[in-house]
PDB file of C-alpha atoms and ligand atoms in Angstrom:
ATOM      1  CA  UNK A   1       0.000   0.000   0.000  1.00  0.00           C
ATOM      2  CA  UNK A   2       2.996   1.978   1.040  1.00  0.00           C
ATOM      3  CA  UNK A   3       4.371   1.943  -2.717  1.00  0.00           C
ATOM      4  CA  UNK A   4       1.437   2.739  -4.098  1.00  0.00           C
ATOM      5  CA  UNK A   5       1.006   5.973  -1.975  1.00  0.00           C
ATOM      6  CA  UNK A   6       5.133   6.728  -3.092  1.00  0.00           C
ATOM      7  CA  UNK A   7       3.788   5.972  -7.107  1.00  0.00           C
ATOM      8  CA  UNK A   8       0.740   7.978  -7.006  1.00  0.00           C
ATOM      9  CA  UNK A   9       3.356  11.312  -5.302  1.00  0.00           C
ATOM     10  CA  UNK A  10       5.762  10.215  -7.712  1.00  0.00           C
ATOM     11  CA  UNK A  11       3.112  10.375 -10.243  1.00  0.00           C
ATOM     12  CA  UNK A  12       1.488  13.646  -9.418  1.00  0.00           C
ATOM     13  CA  UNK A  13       5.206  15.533  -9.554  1.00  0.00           C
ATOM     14  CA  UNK A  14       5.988  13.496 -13.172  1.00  0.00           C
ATOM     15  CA  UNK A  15       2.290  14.563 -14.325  1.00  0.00           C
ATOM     16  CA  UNK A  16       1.867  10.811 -15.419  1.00  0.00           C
ATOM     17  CA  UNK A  17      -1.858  10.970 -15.167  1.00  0.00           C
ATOM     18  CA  UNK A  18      -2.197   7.751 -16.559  1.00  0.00           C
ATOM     19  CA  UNK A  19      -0.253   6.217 -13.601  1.00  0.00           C
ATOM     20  CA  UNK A  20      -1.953   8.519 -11.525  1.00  0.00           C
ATOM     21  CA  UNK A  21      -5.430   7.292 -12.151  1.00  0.00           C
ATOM     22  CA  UNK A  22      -4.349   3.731 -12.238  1.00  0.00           C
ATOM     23  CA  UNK A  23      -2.717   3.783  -8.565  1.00  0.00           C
ATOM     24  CA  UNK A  24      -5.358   5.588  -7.334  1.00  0.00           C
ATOM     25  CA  UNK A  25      -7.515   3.137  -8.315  1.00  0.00           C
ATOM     26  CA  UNK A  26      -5.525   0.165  -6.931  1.00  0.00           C
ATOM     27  CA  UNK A  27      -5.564   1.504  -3.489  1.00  0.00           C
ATOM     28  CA  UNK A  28      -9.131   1.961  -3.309  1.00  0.00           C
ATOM     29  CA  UNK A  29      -9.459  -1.462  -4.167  1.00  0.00           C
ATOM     30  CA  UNK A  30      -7.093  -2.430  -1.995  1.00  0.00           C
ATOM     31  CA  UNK A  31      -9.245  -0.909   0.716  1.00  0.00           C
ATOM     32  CA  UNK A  32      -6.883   2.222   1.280  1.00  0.00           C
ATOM     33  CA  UNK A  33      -8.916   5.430   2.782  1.00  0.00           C
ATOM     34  CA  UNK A  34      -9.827   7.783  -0.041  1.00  0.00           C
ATOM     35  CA  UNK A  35      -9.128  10.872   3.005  1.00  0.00           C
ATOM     36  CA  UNK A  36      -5.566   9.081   3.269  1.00  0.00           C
ATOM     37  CA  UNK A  37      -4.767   8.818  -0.706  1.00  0.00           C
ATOM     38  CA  UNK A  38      -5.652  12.545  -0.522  1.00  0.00           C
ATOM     39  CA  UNK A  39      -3.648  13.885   2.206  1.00  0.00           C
ATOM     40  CA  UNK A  40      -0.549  11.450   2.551  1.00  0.00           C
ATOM     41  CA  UNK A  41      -0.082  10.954  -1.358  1.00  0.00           C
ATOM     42  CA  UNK A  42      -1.867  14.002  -3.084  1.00  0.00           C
ATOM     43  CA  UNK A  43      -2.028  16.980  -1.718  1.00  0.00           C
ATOM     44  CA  UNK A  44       1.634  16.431   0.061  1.00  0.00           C
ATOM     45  CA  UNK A  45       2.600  15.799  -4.094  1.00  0.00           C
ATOM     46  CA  UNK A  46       1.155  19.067  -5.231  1.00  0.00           C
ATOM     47  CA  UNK A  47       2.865  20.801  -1.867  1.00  0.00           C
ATOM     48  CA  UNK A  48       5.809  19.764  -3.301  1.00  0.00           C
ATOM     49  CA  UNK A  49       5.532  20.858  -6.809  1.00  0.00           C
ATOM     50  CA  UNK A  50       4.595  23.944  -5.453  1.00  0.00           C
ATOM     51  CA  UNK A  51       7.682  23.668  -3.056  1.00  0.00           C
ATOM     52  CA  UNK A  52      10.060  23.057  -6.727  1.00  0.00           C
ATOM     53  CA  UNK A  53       7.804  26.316  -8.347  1.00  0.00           C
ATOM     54  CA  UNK A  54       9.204  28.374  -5.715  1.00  0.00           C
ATOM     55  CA  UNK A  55      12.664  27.370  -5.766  1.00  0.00           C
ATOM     56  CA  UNK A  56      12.684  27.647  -9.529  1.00  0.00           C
ATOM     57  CA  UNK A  57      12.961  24.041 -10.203  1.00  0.00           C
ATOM     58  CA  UNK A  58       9.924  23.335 -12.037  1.00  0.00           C
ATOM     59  CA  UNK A  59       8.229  26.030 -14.061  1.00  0.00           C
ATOM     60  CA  UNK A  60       4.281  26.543 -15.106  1.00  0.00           C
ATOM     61  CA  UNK A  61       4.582  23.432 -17.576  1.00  0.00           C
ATOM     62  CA  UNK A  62       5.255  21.212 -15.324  1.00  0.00           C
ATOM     63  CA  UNK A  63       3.003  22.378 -12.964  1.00  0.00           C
ATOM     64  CA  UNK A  64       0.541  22.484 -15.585  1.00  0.00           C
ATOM     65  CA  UNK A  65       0.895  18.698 -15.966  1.00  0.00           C
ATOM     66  CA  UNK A  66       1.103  18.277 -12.172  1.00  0.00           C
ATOM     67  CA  UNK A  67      -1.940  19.573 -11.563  1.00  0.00           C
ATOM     68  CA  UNK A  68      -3.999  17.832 -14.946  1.00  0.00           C
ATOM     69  CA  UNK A  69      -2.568  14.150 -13.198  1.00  0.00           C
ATOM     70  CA  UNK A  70      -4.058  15.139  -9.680  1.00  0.00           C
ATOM     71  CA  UNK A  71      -7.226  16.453 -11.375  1.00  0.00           C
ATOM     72  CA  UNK A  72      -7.539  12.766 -12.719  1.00  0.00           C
ATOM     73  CA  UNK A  73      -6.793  10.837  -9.864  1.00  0.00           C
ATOM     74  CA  UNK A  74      -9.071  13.272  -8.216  1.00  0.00           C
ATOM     75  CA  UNK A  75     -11.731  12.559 -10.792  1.00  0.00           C
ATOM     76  CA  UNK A  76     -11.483   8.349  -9.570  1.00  0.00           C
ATOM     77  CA  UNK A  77     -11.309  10.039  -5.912  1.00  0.00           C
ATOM     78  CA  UNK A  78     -14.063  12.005  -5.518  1.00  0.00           C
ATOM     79  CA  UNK A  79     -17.070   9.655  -5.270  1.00  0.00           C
ATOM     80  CA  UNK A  80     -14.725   7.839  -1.851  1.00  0.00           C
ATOM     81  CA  UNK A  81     -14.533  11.433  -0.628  1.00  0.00           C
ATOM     82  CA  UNK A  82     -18.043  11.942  -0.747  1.00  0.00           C
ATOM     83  CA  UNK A  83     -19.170   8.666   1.191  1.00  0.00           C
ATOM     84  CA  UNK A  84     -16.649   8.870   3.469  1.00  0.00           C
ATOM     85  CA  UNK A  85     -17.837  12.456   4.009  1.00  0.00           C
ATOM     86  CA  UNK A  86     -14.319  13.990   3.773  1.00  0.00           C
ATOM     87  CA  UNK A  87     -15.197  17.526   4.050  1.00  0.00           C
ATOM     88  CA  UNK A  88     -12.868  20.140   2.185  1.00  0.00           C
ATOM     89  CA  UNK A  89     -10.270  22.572   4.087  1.00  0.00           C
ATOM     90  CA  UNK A  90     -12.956  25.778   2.551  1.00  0.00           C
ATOM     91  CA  UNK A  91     -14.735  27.271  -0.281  1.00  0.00           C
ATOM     92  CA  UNK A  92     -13.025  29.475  -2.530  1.00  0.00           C
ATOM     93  CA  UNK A  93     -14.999  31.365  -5.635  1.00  0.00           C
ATOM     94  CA  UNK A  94     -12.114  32.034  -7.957  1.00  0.00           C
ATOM     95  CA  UNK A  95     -12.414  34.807 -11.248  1.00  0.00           C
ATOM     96  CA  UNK A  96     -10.781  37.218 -13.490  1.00  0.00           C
ATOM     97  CA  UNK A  97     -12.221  40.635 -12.682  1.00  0.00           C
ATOM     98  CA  UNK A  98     -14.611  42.236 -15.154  1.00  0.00           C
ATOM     99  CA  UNK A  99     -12.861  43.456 -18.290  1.00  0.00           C
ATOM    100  CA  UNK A 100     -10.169  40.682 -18.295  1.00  0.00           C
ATOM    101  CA  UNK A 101      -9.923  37.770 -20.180  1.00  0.00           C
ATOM    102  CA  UNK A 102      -6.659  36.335 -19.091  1.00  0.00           C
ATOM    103  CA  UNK A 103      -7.460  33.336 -17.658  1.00  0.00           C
ATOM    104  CA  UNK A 104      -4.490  30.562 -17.778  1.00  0.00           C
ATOM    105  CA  UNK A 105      -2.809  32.084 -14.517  1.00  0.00           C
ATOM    106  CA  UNK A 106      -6.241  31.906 -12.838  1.00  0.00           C
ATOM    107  CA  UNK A 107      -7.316  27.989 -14.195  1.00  0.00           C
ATOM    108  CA  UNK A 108      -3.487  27.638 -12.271  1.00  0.00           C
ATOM    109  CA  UNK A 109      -4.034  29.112  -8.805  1.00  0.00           C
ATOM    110  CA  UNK A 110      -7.640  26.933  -9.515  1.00  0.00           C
ATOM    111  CA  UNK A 111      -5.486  24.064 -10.232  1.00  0.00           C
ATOM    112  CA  UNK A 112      -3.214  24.374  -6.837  1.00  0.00           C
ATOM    113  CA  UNK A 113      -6.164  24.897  -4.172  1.00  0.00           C
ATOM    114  CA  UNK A 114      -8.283  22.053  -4.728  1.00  0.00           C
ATOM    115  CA  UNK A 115      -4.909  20.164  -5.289  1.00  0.00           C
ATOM    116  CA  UNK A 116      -4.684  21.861  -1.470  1.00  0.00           C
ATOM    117  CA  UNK A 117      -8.032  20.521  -0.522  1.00  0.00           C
ATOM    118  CA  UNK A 118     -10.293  23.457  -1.461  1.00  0.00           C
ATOM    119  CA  UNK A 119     -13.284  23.307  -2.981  1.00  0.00           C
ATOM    120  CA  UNK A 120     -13.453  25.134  -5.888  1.00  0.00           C
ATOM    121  CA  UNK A 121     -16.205  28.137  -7.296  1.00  0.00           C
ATOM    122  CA  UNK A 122     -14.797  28.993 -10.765  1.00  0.00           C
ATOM    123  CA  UNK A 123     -16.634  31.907 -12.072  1.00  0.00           C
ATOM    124  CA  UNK A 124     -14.555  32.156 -15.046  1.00  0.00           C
ATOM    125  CA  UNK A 125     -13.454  35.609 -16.579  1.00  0.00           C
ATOM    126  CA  UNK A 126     -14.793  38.663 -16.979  1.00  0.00           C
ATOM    127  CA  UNK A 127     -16.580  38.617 -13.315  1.00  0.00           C
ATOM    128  CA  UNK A 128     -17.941  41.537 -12.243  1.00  0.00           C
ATOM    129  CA  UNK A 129     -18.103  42.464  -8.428  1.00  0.00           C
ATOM    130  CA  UNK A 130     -21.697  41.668  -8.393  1.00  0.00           C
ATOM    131  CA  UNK A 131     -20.767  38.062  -9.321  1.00  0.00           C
ATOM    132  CA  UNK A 132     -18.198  37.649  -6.630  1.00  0.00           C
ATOM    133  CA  UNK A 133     -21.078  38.729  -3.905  1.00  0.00           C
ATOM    134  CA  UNK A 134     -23.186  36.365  -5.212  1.00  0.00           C
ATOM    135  CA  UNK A 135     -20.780  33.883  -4.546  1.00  0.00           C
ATOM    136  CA  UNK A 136     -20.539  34.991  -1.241  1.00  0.00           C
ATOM    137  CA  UNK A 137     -24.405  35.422  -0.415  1.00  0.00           C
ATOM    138  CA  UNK A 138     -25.320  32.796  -2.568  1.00  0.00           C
ATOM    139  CA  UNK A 139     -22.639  30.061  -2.199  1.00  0.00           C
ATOM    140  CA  UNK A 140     -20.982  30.656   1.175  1.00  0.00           C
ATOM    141  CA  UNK A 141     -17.581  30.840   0.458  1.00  0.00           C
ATOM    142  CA  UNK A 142     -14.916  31.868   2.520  1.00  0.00           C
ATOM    143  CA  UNK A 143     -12.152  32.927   0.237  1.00  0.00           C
ATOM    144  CA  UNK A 144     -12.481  34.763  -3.342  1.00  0.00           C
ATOM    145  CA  UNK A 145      -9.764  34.717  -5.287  1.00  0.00           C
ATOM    146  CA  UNK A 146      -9.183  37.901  -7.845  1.00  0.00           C
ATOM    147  CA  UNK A 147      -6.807  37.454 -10.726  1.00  0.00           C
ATOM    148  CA  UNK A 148      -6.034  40.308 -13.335  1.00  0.00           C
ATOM    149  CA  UNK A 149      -3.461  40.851 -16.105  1.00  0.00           C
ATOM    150  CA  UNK A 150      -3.927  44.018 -17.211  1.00  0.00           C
ATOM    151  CA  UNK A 151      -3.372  47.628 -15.344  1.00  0.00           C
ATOM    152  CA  UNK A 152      -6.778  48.277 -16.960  1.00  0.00           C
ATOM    153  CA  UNK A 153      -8.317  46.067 -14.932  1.00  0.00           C
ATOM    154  CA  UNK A 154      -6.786  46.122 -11.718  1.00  0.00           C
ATOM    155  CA  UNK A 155      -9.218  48.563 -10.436  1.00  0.00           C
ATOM    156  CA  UNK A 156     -12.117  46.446 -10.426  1.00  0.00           C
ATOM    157  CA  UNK A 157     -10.396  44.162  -7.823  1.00  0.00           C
ATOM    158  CA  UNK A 158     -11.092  47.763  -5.417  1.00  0.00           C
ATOM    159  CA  UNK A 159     -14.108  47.508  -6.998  1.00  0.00           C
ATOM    160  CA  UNK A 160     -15.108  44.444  -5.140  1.00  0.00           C
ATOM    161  CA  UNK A 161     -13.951  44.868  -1.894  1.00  0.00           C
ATOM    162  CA  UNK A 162     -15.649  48.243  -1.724  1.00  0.00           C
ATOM    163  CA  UNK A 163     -18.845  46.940  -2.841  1.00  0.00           C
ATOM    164  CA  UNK A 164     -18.586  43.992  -0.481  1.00  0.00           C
ATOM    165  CA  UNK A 165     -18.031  47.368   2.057  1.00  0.00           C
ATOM    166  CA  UNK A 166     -21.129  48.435   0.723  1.00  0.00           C
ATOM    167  CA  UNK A 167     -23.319  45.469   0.959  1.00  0.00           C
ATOM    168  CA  UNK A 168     -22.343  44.916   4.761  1.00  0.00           C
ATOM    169  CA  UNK A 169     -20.473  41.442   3.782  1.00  0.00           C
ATOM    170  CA  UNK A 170     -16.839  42.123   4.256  1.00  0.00           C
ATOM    171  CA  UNK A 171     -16.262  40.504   7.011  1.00  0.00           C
ATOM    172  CA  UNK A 172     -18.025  37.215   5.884  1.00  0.00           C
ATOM    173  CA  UNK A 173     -14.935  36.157   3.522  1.00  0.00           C
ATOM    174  CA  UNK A 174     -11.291  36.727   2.829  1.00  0.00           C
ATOM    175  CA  UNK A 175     -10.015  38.409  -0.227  1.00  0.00           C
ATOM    176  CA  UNK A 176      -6.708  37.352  -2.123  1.00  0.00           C
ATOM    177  CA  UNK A 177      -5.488  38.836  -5.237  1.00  0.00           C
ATOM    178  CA  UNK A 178      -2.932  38.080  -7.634  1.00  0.00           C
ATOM    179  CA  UNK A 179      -1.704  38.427 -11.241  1.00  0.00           C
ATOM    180  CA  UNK A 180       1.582  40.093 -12.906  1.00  0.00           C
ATOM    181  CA  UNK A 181       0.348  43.668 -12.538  1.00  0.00           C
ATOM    182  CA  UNK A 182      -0.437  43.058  -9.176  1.00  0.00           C
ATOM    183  CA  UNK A 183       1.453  43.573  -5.762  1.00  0.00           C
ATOM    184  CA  UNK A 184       1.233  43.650  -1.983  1.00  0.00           C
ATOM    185  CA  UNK A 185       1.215  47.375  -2.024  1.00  0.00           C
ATOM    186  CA  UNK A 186      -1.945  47.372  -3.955  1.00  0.00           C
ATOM    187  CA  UNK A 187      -3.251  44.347  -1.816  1.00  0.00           C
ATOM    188  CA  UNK A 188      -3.025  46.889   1.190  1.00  0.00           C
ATOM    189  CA  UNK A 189      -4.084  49.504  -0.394  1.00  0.00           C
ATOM    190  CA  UNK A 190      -7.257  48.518  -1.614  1.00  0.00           C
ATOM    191  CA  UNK A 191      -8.031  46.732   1.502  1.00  0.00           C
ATOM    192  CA  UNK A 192      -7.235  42.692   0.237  1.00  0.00           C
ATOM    193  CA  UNK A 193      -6.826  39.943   2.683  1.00  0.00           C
ATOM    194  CA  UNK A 194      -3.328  38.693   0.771  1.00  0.00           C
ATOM    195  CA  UNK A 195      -1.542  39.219  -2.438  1.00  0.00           C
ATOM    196  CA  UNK A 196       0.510  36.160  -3.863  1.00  0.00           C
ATOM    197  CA  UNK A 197       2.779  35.960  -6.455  1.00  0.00           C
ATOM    198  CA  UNK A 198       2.233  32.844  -8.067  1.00  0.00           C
ATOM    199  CA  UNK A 199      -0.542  29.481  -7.603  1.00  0.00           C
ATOM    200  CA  UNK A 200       1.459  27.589  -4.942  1.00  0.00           C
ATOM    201  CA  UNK A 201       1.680  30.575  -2.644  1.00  0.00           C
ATOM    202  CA  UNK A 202      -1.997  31.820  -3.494  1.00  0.00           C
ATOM    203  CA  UNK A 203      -2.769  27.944  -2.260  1.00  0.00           C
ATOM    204  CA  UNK A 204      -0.531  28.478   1.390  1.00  0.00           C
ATOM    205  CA  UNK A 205      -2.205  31.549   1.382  1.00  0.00           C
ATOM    206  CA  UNK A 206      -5.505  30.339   1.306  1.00  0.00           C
ATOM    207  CA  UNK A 207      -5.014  27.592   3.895  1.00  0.00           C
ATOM    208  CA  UNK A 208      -3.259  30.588   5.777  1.00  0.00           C
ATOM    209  CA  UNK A 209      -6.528  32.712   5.832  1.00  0.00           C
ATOM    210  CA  UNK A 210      -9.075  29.682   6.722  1.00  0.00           C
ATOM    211  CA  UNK A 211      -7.477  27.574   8.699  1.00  0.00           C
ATOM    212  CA  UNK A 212      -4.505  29.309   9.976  1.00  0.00           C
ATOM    213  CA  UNK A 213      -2.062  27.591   8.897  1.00  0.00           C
TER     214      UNK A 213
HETATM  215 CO1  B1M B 301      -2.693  39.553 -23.044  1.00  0.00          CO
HETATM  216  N1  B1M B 301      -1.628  40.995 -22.211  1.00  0.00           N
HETATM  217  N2  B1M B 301      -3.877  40.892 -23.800  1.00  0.00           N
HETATM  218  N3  B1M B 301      -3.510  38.044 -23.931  1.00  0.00           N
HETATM  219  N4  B1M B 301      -1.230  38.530 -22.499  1.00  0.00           N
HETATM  220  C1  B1M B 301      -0.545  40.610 -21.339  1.00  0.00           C
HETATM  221  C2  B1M B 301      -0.971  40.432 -19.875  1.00  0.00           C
HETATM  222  C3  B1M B 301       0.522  41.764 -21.528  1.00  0.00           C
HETATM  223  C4  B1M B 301       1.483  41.989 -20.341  1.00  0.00           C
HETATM  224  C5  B1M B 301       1.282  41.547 -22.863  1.00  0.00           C
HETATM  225  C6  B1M B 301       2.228  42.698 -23.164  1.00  0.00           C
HETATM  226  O1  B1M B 301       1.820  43.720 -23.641  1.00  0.00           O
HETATM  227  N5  B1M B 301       3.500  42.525 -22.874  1.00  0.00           N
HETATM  228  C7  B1M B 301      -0.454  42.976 -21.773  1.00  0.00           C
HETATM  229  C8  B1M B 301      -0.901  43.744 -20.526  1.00  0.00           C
HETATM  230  C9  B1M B 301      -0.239  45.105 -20.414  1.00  0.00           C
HETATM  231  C10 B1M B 301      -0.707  45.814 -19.218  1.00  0.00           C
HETATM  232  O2  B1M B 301      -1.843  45.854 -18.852  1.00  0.00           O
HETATM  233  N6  B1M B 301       0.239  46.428 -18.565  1.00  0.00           N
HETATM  234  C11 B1M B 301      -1.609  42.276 -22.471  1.00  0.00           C
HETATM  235  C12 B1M B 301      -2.560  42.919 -23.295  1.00  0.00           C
HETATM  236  C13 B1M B 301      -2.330  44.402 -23.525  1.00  0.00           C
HETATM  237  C14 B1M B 301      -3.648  42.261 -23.887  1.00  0.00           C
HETATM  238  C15 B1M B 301      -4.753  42.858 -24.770  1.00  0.00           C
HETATM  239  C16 B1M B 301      -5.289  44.221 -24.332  1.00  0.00           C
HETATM  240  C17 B1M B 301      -4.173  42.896 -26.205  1.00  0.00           C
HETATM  241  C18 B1M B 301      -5.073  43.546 -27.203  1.00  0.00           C
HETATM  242  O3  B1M B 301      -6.093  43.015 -27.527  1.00  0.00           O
HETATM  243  N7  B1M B 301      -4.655  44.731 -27.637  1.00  0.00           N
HETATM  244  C19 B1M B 301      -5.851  41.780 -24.732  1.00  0.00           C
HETATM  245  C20 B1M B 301      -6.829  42.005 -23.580  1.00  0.00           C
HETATM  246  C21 B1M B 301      -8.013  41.069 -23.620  1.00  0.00           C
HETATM  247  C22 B1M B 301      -8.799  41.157 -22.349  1.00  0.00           C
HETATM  248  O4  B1M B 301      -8.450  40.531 -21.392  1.00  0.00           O
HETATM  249  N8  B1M B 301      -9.845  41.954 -22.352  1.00  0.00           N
HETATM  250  C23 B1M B 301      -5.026  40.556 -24.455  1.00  0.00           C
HETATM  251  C24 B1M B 301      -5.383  39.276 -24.865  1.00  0.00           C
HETATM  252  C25 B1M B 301      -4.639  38.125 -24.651  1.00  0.00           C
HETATM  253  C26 B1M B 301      -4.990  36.762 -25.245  1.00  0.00           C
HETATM  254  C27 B1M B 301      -6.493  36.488 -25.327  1.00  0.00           C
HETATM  255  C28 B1M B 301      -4.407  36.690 -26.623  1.00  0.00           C
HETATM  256  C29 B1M B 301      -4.158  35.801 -24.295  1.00  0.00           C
HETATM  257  C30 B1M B 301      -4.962  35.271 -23.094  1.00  0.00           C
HETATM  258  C31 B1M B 301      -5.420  33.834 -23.273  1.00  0.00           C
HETATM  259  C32 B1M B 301      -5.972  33.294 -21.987  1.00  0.00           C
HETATM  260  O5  B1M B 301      -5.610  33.656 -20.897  1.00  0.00           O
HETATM  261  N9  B1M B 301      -6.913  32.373 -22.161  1.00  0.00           N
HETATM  262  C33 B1M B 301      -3.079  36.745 -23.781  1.00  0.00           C
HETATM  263  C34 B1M B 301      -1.877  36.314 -23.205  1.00  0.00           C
HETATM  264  C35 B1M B 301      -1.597  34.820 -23.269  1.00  0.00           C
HETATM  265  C36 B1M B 301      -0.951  37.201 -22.593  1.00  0.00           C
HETATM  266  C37 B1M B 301       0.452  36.901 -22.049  1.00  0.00           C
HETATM  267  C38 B1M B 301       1.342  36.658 -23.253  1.00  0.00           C
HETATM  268  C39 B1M B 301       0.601  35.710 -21.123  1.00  0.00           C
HETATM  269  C40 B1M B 301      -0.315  35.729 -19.902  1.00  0.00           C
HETATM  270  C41 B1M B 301      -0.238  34.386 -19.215  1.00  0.00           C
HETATM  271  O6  B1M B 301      -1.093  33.528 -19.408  1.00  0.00           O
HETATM  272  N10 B1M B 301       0.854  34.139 -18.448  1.00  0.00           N
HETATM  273  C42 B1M B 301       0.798  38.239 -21.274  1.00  0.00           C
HETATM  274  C43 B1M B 301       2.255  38.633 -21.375  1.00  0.00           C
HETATM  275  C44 B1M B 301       3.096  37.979 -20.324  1.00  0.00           C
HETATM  276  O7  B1M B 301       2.664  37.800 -19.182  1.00  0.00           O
HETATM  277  N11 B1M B 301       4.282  37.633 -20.677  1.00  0.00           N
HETATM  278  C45 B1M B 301      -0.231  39.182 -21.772  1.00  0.00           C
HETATM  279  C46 B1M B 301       1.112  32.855 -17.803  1.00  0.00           C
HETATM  280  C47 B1M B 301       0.362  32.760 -16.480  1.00  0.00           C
HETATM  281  C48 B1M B 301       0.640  31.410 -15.846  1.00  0.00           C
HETATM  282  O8  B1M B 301       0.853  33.788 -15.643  1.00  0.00           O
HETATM  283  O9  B1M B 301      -1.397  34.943 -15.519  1.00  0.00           O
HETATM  284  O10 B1M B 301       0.682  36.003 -14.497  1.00  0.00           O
HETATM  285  P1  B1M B 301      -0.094  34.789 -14.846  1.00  0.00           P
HETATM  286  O11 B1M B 301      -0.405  34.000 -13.501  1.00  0.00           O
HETATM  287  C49 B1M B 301       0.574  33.705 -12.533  1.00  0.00           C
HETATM  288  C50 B1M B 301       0.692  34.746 -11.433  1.00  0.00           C
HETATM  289  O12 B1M B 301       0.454  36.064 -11.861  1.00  0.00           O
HETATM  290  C51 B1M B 301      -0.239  34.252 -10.370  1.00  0.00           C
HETATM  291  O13 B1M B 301      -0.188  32.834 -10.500  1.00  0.00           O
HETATM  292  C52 B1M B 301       0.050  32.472 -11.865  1.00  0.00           C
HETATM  293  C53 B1M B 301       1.037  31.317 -11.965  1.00  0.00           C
HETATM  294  O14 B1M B 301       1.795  31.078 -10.913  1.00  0.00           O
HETATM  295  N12 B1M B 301      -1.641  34.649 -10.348  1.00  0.00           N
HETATM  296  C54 B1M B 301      -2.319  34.715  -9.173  1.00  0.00           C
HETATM  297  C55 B1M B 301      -2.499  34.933 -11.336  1.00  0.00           C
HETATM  298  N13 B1M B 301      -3.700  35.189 -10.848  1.00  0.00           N
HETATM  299  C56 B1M B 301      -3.635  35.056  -9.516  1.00  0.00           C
HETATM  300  C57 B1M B 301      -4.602  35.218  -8.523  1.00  0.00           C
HETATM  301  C58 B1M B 301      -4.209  35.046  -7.207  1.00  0.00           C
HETATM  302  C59 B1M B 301      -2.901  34.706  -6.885  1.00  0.00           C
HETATM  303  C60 B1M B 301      -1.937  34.526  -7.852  1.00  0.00           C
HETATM  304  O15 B1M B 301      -5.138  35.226  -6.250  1.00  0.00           O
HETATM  305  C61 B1M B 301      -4.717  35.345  -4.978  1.00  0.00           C
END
């Protein structure tokens, strides 16, 4: 069992889906603990791509592939989850703000939370700060995740926090931003919970903001 919880890491960091999918499978049927295939082999794999990201080891295409192979083992995963009632770590809502259509960085720091145990609102691009309430009101999540690429658009990530001001909701859920226009001087200035620079920290942060840690 022990080997097939080292292929399915080994797996996850060499994006062999295929291999991914196929251990993943084996240890269910082996009678392995879908919470325990999650925590001890695949989210402690993506930690560690992330890990390599940071220290300039890997670079987006191999995350890329990373986080398409735990996306498929997740896939065989998920229905174990559910009847063994694993809950997730939080829910984020995650969006390019209105005017932007950039959306490969986002899909990434998508990729690396529910690879961190998140569960996962993806409202796409273009997505106003109406739409982000909503997912707050209407959804209950406790993170939302802004991503914008161009200076253009940057202002409608102050756009949301002040109408989540307005609406009397701030306080209900954290705010993160990111993108390459984006820093942690605009992150304070507008108010944000966290700024991170890339999809491994925006997935530490996350885990930061909602559980702590
Ligand atoms: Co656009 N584009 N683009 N573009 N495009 C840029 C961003 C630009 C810098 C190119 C340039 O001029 N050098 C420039 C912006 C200039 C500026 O504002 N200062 C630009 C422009 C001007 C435009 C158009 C206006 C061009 C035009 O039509 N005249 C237009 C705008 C359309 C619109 O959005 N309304 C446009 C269109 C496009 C395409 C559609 C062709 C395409 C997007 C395809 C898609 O996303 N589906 C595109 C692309 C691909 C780029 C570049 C080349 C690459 C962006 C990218 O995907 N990077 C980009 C130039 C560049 O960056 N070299 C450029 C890879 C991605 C993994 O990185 O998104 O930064 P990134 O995400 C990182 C981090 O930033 C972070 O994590 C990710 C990975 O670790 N991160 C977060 C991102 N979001 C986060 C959220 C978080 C945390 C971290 O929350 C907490």
């Amino acid at each position: 069992m022990a080997n097939k919880l080292e292929a399915i890491r080994e797996g996850i960091m060499d994006g062999d889906m295929h291999l991914v999918q196929e251990m993943v499978q084996a240890a269910l049927d082996e009678g392995m603990s879908a919470s325990d295939l999650l925590n001890k082999g695949m989210i402690e794999a993506m930690g560690e791509v992330g890990r390599l990201f940071e220290e300039g080891e890997y670079f987006v295409p191999e995350m890329l592939i990373a986080a398409r192979a735990m996306k498929a083992g997740l896939a065989i995963l998920k229905p174990k989850l559910v009847d063994e009632d694993v809950q997730p770590v939080g829910k984020v809502s995650a969006g390019t703000v209105k005017g932007d259509l950039h959306d490969i960085g986002k899909n990434l720091v998508c990729m690396m939370l529910e690879g961190a145990g998140f569960e996962i609102v993806d409202l796409g691009t273009d997505v106003s700060p109406e739409q982000f309430m909503k997912s707050v009101t209407e959804q209950g999540v406790d993170v939302i995740c802004m991503s914008a690429l161009l200076t253009t658009t940057m202002p409608n990530m102050k756009n949301t926090v002040d109408a989540l001001v307005e609406a009397g909701i701030r306080d209900d859920v954290k705010v993160m931003i990111g993108g390459a226009p984006v820093t942690q001087a605009y992150a304070d200035e507008i108010g944000a919970d966290g700024y991170a620079p890339d999809a491994s920290r925006a997935a530490s942060l996350a885990r930061e903001l909602v559980v702590g840690a």
